[in-house]
XYZ file of C-alpha atoms in Angstrom:
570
model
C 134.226 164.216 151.219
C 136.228 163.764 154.225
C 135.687 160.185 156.599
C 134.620 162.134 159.526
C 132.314 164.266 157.029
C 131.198 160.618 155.586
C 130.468 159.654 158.957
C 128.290 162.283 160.125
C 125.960 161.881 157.085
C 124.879 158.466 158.761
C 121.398 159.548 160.651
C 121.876 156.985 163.404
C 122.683 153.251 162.106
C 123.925 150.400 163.987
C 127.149 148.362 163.625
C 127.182 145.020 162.111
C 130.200 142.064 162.381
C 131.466 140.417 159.135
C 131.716 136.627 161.086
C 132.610 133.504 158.616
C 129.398 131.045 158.095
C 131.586 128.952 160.976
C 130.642 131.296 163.202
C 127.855 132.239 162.520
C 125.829 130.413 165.669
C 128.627 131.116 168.014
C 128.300 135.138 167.692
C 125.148 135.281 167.226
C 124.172 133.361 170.025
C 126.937 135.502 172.375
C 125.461 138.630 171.263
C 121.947 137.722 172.373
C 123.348 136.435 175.756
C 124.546 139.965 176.170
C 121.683 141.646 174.649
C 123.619 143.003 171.670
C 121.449 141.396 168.825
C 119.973 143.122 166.580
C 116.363 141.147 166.467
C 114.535 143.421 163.673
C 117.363 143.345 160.881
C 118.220 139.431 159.776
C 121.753 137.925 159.141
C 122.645 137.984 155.812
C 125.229 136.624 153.660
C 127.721 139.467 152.289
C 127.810 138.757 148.742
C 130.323 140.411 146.404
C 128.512 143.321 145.226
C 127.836 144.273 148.467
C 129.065 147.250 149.519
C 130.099 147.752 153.054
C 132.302 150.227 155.023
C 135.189 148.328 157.392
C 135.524 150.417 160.265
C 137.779 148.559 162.422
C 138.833 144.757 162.039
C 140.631 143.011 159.090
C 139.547 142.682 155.599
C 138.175 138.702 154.664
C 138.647 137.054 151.682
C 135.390 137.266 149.052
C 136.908 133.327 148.366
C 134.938 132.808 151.767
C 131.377 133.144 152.553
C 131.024 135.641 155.345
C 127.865 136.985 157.171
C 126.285 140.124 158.320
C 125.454 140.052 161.739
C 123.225 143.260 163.436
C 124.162 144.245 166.302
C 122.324 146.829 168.464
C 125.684 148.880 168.919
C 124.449 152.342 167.202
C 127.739 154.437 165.404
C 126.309 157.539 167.102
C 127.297 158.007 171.237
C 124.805 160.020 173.241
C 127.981 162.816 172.799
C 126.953 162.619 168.879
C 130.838 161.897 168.463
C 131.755 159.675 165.458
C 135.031 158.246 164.199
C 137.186 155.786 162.991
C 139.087 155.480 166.327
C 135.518 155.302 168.312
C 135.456 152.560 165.625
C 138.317 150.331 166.801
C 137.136 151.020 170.307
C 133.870 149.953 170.092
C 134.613 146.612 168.661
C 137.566 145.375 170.991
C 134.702 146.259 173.762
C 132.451 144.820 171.856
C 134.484 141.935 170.939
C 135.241 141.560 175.109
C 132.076 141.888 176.554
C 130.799 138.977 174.513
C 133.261 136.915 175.374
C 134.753 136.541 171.748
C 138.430 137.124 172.015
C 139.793 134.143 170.927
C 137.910 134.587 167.306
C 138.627 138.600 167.293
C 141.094 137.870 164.278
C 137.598 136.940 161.887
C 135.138 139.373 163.190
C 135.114 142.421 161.914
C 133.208 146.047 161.974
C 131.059 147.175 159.583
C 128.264 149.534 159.197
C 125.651 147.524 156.623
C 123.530 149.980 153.919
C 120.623 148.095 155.075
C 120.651 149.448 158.207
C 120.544 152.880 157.094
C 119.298 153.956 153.441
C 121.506 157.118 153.508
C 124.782 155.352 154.498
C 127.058 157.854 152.051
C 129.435 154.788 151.415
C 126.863 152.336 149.853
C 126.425 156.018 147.149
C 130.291 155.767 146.207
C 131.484 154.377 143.613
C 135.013 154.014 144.876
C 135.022 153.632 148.548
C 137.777 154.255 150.875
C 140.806 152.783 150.626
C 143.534 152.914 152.908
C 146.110 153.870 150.388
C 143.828 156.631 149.131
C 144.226 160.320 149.823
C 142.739 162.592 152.400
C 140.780 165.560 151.023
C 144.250 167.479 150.895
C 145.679 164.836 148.928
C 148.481 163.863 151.271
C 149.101 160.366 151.739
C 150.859 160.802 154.649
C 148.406 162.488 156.773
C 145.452 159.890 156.267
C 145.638 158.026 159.918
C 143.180 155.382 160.021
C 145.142 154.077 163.035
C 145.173 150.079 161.832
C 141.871 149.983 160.738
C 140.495 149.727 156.815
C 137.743 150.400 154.513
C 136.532 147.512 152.482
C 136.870 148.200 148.258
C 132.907 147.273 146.905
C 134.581 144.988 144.487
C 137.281 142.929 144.683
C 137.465 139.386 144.033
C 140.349 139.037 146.487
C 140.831 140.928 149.276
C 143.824 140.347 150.762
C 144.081 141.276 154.551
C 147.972 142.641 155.202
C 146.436 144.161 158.294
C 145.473 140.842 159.637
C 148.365 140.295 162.037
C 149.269 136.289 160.988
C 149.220 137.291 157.030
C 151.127 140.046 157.608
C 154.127 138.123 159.754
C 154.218 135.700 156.871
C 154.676 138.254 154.154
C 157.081 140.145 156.111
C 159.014 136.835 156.382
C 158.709 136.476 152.772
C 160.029 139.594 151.732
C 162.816 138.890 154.187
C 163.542 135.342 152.450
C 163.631 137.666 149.143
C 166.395 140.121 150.176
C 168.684 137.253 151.639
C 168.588 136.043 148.004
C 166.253 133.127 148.589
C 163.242 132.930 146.642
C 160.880 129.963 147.202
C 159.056 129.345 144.068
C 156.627 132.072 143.671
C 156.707 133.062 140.425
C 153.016 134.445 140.565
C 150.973 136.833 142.140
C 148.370 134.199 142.760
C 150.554 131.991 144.556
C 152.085 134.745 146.545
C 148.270 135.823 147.771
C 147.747 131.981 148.729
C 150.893 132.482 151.070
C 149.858 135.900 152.771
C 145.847 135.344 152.575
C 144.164 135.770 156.058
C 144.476 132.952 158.730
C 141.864 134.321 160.163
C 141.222 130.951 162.455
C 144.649 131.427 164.308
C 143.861 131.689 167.928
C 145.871 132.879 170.864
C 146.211 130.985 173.852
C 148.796 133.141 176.292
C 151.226 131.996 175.823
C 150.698 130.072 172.645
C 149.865 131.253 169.077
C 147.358 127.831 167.996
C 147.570 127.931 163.626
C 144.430 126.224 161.836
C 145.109 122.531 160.137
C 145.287 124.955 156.766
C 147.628 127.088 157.636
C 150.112 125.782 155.007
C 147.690 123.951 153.508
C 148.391 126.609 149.884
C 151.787 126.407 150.265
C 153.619 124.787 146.731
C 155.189 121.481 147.505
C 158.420 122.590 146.550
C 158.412 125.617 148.964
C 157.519 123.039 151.779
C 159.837 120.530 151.273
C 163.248 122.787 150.092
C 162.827 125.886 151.544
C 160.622 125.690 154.496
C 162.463 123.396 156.814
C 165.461 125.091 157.037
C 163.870 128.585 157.412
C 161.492 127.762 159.918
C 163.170 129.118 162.959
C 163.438 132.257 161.587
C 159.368 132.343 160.423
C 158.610 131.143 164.502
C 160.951 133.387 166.077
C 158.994 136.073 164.168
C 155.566 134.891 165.276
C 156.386 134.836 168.884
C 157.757 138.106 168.141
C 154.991 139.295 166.447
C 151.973 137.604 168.946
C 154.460 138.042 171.870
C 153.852 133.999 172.757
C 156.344 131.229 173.834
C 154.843 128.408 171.995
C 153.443 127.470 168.767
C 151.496 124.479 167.472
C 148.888 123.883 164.855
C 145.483 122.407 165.667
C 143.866 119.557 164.550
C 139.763 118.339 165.212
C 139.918 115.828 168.084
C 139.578 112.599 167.164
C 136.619 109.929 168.002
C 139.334 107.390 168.403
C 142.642 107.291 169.237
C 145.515 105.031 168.352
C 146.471 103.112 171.762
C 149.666 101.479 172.467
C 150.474 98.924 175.036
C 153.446 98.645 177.329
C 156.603 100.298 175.241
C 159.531 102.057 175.952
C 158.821 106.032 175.896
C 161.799 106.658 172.709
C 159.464 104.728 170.508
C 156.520 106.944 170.319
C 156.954 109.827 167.437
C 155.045 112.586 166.622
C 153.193 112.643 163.452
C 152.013 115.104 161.170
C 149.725 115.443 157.806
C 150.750 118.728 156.759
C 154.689 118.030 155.425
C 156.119 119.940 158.113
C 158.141 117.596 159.956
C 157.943 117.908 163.766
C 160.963 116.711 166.002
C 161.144 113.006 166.555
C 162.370 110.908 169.989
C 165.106 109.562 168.560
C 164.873 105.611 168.833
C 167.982 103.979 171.182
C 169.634 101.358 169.851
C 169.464 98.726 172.023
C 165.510 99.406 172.087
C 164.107 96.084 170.854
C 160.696 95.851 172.466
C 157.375 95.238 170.093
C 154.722 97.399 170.033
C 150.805 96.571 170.336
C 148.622 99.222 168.497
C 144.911 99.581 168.461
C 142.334 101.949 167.903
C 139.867 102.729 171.324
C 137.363 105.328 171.867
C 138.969 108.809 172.741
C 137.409 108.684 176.028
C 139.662 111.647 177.278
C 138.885 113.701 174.499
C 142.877 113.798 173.829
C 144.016 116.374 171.728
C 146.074 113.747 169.689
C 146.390 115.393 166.287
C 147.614 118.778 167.923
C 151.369 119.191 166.519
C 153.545 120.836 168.664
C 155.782 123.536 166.234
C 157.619 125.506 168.314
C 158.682 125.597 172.243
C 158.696 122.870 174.462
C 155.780 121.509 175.162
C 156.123 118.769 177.684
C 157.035 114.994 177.441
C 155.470 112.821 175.085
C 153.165 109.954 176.536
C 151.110 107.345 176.139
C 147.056 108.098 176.598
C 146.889 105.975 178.921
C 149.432 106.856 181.109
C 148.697 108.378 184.891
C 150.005 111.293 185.140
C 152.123 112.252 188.360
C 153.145 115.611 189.839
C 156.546 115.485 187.972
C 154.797 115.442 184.650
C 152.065 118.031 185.508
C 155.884 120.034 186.531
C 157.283 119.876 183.465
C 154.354 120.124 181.209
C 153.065 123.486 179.105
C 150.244 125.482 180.935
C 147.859 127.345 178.848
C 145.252 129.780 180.121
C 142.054 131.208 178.533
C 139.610 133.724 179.795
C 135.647 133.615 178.543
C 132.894 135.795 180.431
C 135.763 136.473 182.803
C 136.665 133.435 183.780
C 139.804 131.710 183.856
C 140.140 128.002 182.386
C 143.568 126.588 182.108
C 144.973 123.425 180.534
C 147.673 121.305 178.752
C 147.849 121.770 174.741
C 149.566 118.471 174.349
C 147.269 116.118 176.222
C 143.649 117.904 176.918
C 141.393 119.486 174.656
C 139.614 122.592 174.822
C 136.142 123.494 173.924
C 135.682 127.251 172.549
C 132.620 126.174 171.238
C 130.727 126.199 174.184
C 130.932 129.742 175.069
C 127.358 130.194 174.602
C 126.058 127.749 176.559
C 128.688 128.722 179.267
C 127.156 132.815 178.744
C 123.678 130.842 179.333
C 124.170 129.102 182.735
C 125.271 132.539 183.936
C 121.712 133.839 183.072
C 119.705 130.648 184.128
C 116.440 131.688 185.885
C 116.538 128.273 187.497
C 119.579 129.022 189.373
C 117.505 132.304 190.724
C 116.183 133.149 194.369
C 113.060 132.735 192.916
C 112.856 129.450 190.764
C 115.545 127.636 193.710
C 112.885 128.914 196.892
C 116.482 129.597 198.165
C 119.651 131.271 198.159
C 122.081 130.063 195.102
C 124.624 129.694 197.468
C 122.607 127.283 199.971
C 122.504 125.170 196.653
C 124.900 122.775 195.376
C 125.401 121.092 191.687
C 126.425 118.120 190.395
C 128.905 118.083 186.947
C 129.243 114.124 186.012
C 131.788 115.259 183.436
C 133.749 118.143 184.541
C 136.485 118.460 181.751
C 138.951 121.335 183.411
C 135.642 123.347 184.584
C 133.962 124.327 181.400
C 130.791 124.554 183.041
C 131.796 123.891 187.011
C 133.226 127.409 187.070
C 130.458 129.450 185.675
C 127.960 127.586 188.417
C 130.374 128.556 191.051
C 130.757 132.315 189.019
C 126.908 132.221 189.304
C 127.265 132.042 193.448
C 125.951 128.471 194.124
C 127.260 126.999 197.434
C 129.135 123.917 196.140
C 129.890 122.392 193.342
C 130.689 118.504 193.139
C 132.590 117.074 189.790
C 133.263 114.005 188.623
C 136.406 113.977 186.014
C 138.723 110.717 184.979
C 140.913 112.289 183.086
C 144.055 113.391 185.358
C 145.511 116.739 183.363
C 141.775 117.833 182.898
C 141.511 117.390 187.201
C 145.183 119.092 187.422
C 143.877 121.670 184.573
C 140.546 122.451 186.570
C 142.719 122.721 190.211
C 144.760 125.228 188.231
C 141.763 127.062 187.123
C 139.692 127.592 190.178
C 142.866 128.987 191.633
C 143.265 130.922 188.959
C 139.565 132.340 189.729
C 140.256 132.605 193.613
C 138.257 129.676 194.388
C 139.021 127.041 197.000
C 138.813 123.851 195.574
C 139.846 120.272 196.436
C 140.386 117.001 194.876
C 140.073 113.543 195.932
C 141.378 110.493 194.389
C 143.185 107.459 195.629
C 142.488 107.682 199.503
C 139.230 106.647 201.213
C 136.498 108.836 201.429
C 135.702 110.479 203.870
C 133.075 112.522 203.896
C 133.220 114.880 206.922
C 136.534 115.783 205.929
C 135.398 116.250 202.030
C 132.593 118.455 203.025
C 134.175 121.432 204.002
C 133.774 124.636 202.806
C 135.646 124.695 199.450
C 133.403 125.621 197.022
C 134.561 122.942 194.053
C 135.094 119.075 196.019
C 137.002 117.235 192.635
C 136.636 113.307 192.533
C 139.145 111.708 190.180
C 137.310 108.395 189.257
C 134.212 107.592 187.104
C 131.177 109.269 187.922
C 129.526 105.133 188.286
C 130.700 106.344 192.220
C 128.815 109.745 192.097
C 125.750 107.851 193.684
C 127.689 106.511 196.489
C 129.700 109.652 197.027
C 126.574 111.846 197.278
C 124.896 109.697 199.787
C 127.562 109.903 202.264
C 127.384 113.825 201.612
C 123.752 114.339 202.140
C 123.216 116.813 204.838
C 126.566 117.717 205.021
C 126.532 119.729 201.718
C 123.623 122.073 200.343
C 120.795 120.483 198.303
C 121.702 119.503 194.719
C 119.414 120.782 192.337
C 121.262 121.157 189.049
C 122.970 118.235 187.345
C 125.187 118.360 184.642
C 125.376 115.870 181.801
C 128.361 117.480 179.120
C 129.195 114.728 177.392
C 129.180 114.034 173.482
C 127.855 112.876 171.314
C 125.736 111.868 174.060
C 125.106 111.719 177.686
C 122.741 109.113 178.009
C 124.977 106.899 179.968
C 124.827 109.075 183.454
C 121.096 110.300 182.976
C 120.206 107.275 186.001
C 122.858 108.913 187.739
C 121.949 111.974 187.536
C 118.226 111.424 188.589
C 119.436 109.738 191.883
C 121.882 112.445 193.364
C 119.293 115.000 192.481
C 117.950 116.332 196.029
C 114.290 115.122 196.663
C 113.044 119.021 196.382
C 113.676 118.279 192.713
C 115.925 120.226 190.415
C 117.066 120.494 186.852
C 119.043 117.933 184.657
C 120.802 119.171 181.846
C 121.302 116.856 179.529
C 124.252 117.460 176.279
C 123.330 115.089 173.014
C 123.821 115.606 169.321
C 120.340 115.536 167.539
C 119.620 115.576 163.635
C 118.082 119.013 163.026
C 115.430 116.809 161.179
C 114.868 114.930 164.239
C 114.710 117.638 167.253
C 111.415 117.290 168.072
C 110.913 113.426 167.958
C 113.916 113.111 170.209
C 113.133 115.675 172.661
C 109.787 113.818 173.400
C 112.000 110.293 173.524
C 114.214 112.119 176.347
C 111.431 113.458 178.140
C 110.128 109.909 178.175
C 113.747 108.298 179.002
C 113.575 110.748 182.235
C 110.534 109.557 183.292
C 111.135 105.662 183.448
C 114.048 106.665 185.325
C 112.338 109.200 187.836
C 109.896 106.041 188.168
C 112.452 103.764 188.396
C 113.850 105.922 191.357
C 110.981 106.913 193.303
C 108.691 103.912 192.910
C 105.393 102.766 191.431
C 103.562 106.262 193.019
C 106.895 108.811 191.136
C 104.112 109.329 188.616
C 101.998 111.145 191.670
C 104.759 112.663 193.014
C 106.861 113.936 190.445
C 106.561 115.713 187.199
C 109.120 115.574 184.173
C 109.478 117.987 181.560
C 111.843 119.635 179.124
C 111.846 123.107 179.857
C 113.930 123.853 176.949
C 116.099 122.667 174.509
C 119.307 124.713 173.250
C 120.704 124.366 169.985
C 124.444 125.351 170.882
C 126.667 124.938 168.073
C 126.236 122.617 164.483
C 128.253 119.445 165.901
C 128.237 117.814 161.868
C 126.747 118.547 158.560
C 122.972 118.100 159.730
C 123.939 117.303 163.085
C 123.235 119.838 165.950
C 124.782 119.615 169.889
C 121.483 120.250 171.967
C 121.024 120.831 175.530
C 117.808 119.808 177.127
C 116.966 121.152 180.261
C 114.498 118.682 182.270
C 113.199 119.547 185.010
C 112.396 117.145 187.646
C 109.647 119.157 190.240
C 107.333 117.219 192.907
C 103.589 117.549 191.825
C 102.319 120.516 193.342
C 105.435 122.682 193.444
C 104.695 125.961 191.982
């Protein structure tokens, strides 16, 4: 039997996405923002006997635990055409109008027996390979145009057509014929060289590697062979990814070594993995002591991020103010999710993928409707106590509200969020040193940036009121909580009421309790605010609570949306 004649066999199933368990909240959640979830058919774990037909994507490794995701994407168009190239389309469109890009590498596109009984591939007993035959027996003539079929059993299935694993073993075969070979003396430990990286992002214009990227490597391959050849393997990955810059990734730390006044050729870059990264060489006649101590990562600095290859800006302390110069000479990345632009600095700010969902959510909210607001979004303004580069700010100005105020201490996040809304054609401006003034800072840009703590936010607003729509959302994104600005944000909401939405990791065991505590929290501060008769005027409630991602083992970042209403309101 042909593909195409395989194909046509299939009644009318829907697709399904191989994800790793990592992602399994993150897809699933983006494919129900977009209405692309498959409600009646449950996620499953693909286990080994499984036996599933890759239409378009890479091949995983069985060594991982992957999941079947439904989608409600059937094979069959209206047209009743079929095929492996429909295939590949469907999934980068898919894979784009999700917002899901940046993890395209690990998702890939299957169609799942259990969505269809007479699925002719879960009846072979040797499914399609792509170094198998057409039904005329020439190799050469079997186009599957990048895509592969999954073998039904394999322990190991290693994925050449994932683009990373397949630079690498091209650079290893190219080590080989220049006479050089680095210790693999097995077919094991070649696999564990050329095995998918399927958690390598791209950032244009940088290629980001996962912490275990040469985590399989033999020592002895690190330490004698790698340095020396590692031009040659980067050259090829910006060759290969068409990018600038390389680095590999790291989780961002809770704290973060601080150092106190010292000389900039004394701070080195450090690495775990036994790749050395370049140093600052140390002057000689450098003499000064340094102070070290560990301190909250306020900033959310992106401190165990190793710069690998291209220049990616000066090296300084966290603590350090950042001036035009540097924000000149540093590296500029830009990302797009649900077509939106975010931009920021590898080397000194983080950013947060993992929010997509929640970001896909505020574009939906029926609170920021004509209907819930008794007004026009864009006669409405918000409030973001912790703005980051825009994470959320941008997709309440996407949404059409009037004006969005932020609050942001971090300077490269404030530069990275100015770049951003420009990027997005949005006026935006930022204050920071110079007095306030409010008529001036009320105009009609549609982000107003304040570069200080958001302990001013109460202040600021007040001198804004009237001059600036209502604010009737408040955001609250910080972790692992955002319990410090909740008094905050119940003062610069507008007296119409409004909606707080407050971030906070929560024990799964312990969602309920604490969603009552929160509720309660609000309310001493709404009666704190409005006096001994709030209780008469206003109501507090959580409206909702969304589980966005799994922050820790047993540990999940909620967001609770409370809504603050006067007693009456409908």
């Amino acid at each position: 039997m042909t593909i195409k004649g395989a194909m046509q066999e299939i009644p009318n199933p829907y697709y399904s996405l191989v994800v790793p368990r990592n992602l399994i909240k993150t897809i699933k959640d983006a494919l129900q923002a977009h209405g692309k979830l498959n409600k009646r058919v449950g996620i499953k774990e693909l286990l080994d006997h499984d036996q599933v037909s890759c239409l378009a994507g890479n091949l995983y490794d069985m060594r991982d635990r992957n999941y079947l995701v439904p989608t409600t994407v059937p094979i069959r168009t209206e047209t009743g055409d079929i095929g492996l190239e429909l295939a590949v389309r469907k999934r980068s469109d898919l894979i784009s109008l999700i917002g899901m890009q940046e993890h395209a590498a690990c998702i890939s596109l299957v169609v799942d027996p259990q969505h269809s009984a007479s699925n002719p591939w879960s009846k072979n007993k040797q499914p399609f390979h792509t170094s198998g035959t057409n039904d005329e027996g020439d190799h050469s003539r079997l186009d599957l145009t990048g895509t592969t079929l999954i073998p039904a059993r394999s322990h190991t299935r290693i994925c050449l057509s994932n683009p990373l694993a397949q630079a690498i073993q091209e650079w290893l075969l190219q080590l080989a014929q220049d006479g050089i070979h680095p210790g693999i003396g097995s077919t094991t430990t070649f696999d564990d060289l050329t095995r998918p990286q399927a958690a390598y992002m791209i950032y244009p214009p940088m290629l980001l590697l996962p912490p275990s990227t040469f985590s399989n490597w033999p020592s002895a391959f690190l330490q004698d062979v790698l340095p020396s050849h590692l031009p040659s393997l980067y050259n090829l990955l910006c060759q290969k990814f068409k990018v600038t810059h390389i680095a590999l990734n790291a989780p961002i730390s809770a704290n973060i070594l601080t150092a106190g006044p010292t000389r900039q050729s004394e701070i080195h870059e450090r690495k775990e993995t036994g790749i050395q990264a370049r140093e600052s060489p140390k002057e000689s006649n450098d003499t000064s002591e340094t102070v070290k101590y560990l301190s909250p990562n306020i900033l959310r600095s992106p401190n165990g991020l190793t710069p690998l290859f291209g220049d990616f800006g000066p090296v300084l302390h966290s603590n350090d103010i950042p001036k035009p110069p540097e924000f000149s000479s540093a590296f500029w990345c830009t990302a797009r999710q649900n077509n939106i632009f975010q931009t920021w600095t590898p080397r000194y700010t983080m950013f947060s993928r993992g929010n997509i969902s929640e970001k896909a959510r505020i574009l939906k909210l029926h609170s920021l409707t004509e209907k819930a607001l008794k007004s026009k979004p864009e006669e409405t303004s918000v409030v973001d106590l912790y703005a980051g580069i825009g994470y959320f700010a941008f997709c309440y100005v996407k949404k059409g509200v009037g004006k969005v105020l932020c609050w942001e201490i971090n300077g490269w996040s404030v530069e990275g969020l100015r770049r951003g809304a420009k990027c997005n054609k949005w006026a935006v401006r930022v204050v920071n040193d110079r007095e306030f003034d409010s008529k001036q800072d009320s105009g009609e840009e549609r982000l107003l940036v304040f570069q200080e703590g958001n302990e001013n936010a109460v202040k600021r607003v007040s001198a804004l009121r009237g001059l600036v729509p209502p604010i009737r959302h408040v955001s609250c994104g910080l972790l692992p909580s955002s319990q410090e600005s909740w008094g905050i944000a119940v003062q610069v909401l507008d007296a119409a009421g409004g909606w707080i939405h407050a971030h906070e990791n929560i024990a799964k065991e312990d969602l309920a309790k604490r969603r009552e505590e929160i509720v309660k929290t609000f309310s001493g501060l709404v009666n704190k605010h409005y006096g001994q008769k709030s209780k008469e005027q206003m109501r507090v409630e959580c409206e909702h609570l969304e589980r966005v991602k799994t922050y820790a083992p047993g540990v999940v970042h909620c967001v609770l949306d409370i809504a603050i209403t006067p007693v009456g309101a409908l």
